[in-house]
mmCIF file of C-alpha atoms in Angstrom:
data_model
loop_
_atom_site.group_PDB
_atom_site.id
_atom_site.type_symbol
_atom_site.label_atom_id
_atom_site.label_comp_id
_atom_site.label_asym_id
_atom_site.label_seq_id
_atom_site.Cartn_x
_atom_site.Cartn_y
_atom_site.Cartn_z
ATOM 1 C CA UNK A 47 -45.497 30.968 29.940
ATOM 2 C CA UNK A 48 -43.427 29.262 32.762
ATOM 3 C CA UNK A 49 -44.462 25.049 32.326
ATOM 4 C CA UNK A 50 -43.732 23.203 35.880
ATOM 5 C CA UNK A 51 -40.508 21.729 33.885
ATOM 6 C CA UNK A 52 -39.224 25.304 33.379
ATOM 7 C CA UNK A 53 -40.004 25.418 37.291
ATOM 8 C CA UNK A 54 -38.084 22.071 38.182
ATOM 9 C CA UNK A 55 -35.470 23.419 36.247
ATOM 10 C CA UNK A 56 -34.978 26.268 37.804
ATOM 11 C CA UNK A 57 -35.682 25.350 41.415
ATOM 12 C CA UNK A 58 -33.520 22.544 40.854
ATOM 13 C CA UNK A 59 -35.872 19.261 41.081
ATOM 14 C CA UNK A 60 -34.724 16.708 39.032
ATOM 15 C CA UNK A 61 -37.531 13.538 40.351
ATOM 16 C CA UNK A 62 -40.704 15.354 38.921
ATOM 17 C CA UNK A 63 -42.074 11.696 38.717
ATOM 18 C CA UNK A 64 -42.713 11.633 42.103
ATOM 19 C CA UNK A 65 -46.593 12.722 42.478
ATOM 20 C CA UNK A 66 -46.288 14.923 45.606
ATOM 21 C CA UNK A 67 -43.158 16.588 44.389
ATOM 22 C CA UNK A 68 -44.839 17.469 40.967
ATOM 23 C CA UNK A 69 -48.534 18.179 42.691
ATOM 24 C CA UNK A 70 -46.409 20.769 45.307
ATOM 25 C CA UNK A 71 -44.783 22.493 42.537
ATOM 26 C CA UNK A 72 -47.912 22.619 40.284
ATOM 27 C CA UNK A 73 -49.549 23.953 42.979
ATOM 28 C CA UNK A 74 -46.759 26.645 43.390
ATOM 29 C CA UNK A 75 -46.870 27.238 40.200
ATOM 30 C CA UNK A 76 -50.325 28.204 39.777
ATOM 31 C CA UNK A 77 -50.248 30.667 42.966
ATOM 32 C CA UNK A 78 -47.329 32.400 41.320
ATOM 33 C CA UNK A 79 -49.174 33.096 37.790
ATOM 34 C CA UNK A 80 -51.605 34.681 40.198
ATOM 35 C CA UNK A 81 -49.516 36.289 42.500
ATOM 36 C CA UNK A 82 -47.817 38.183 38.574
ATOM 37 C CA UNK A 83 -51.599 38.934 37.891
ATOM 38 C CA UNK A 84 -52.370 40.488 40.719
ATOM 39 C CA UNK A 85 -48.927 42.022 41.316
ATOM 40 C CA UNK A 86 -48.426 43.300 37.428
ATOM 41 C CA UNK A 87 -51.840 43.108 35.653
ATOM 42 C CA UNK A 88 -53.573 39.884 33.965
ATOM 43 C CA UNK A 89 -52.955 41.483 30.879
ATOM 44 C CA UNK A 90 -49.250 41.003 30.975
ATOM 45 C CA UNK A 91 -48.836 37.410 29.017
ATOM 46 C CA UNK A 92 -50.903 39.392 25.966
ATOM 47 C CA UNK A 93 -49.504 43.181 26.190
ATOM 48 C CA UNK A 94 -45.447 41.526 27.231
ATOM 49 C CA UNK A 95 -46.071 38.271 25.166
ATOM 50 C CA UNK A 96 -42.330 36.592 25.078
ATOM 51 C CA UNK A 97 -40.614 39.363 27.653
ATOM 52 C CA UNK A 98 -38.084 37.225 29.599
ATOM 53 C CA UNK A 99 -38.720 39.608 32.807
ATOM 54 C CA UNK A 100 -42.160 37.952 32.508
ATOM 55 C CA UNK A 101 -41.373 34.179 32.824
ATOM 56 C CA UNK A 102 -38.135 35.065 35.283
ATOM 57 C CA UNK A 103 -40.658 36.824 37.901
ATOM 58 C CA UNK A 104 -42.960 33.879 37.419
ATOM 59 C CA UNK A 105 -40.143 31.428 38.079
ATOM 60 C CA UNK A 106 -38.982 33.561 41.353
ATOM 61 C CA UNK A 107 -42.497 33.792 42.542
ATOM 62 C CA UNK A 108 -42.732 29.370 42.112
ATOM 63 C CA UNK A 109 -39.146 29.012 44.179
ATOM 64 C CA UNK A 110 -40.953 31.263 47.172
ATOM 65 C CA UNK A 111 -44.059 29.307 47.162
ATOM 66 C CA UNK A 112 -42.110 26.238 46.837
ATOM 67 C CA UNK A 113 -39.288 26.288 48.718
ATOM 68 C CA UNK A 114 -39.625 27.402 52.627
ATOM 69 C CA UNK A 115 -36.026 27.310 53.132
ATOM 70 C CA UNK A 116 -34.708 30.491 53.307
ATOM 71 C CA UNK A 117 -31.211 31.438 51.912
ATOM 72 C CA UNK A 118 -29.084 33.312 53.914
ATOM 73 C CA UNK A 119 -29.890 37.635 55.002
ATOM 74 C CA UNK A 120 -28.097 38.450 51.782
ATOM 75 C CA UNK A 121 -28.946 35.829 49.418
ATOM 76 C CA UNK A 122 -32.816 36.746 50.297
ATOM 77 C CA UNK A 123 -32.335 40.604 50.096
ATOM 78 C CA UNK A 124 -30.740 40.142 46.507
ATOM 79 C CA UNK A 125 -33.883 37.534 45.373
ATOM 80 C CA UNK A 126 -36.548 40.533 47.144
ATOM 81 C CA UNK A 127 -34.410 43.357 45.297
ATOM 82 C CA UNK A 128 -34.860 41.368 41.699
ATOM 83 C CA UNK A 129 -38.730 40.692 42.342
ATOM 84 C CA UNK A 130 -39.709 44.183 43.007
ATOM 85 C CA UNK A 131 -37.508 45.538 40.338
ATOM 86 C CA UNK A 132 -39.017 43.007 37.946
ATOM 87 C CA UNK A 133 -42.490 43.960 39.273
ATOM 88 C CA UNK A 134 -41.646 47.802 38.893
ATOM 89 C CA UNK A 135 -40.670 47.148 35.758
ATOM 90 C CA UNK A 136 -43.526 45.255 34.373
ATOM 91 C CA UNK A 137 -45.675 47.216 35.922
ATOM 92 C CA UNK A 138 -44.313 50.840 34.064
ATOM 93 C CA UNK A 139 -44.145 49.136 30.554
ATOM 94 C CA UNK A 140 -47.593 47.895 30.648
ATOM 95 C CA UNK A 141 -48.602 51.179 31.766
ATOM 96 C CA UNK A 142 -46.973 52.977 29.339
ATOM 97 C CA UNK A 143 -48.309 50.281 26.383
ATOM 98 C CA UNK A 144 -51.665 50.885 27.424
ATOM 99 C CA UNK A 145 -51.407 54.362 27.058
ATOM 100 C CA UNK A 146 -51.783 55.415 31.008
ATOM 101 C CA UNK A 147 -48.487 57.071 30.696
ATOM 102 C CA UNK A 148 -46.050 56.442 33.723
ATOM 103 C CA UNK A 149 -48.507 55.862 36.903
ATOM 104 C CA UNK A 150 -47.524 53.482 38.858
#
């Protein structure tokens, strides 16, 4: 799973020694496990254990809880259109591993 240096990394912080910076983006970072629970399934870290798509949609969910400065109209459309894809994605395979067939 994502660790809040994976986030840094990705976000781009590079002073996680300052406390607010690091309690903001733990905080962020929590929500967004959540948010891939409820979005995907809780039972995606054991079913997907080590799927990339996994850890990327938890990363993208950590920028938009962290960062409340918006890219521009196409920069945001192109994040959105990766998230749900990810999230469609996700959300067929662990369907399909379970043994529910396609329903989604």
């Amino acid at each position: 799973m994502v660790t809040i240096n994976d986030a840094a990394q990705h976000i781009g912080i590079d002073y996680l020694d300052d406390e607010m910076t690091r309690a903001n983006l733990q905080r962020a970072l929590d929500s967004a496990i959540y948010r891939l629970y409820g979005a995907v399934g809780r039972d995606v870290e054991s079913i997907l254990q080590g799927d990339p798509r996994v850890d990327q949609l938890v990363l993208i969910y950590t920028e938009e809880g962290y960062d409340n400065h918006p890219g521009s109209a196409k920069q945001d459309a192109a994040k959105n259109h990766l998230r749900d894809n990810l999230e469609l994605q996700l959300k067929l395979e662990l369907s399909i591993l379970k043994g529910g067939g396609a329903d989604v």
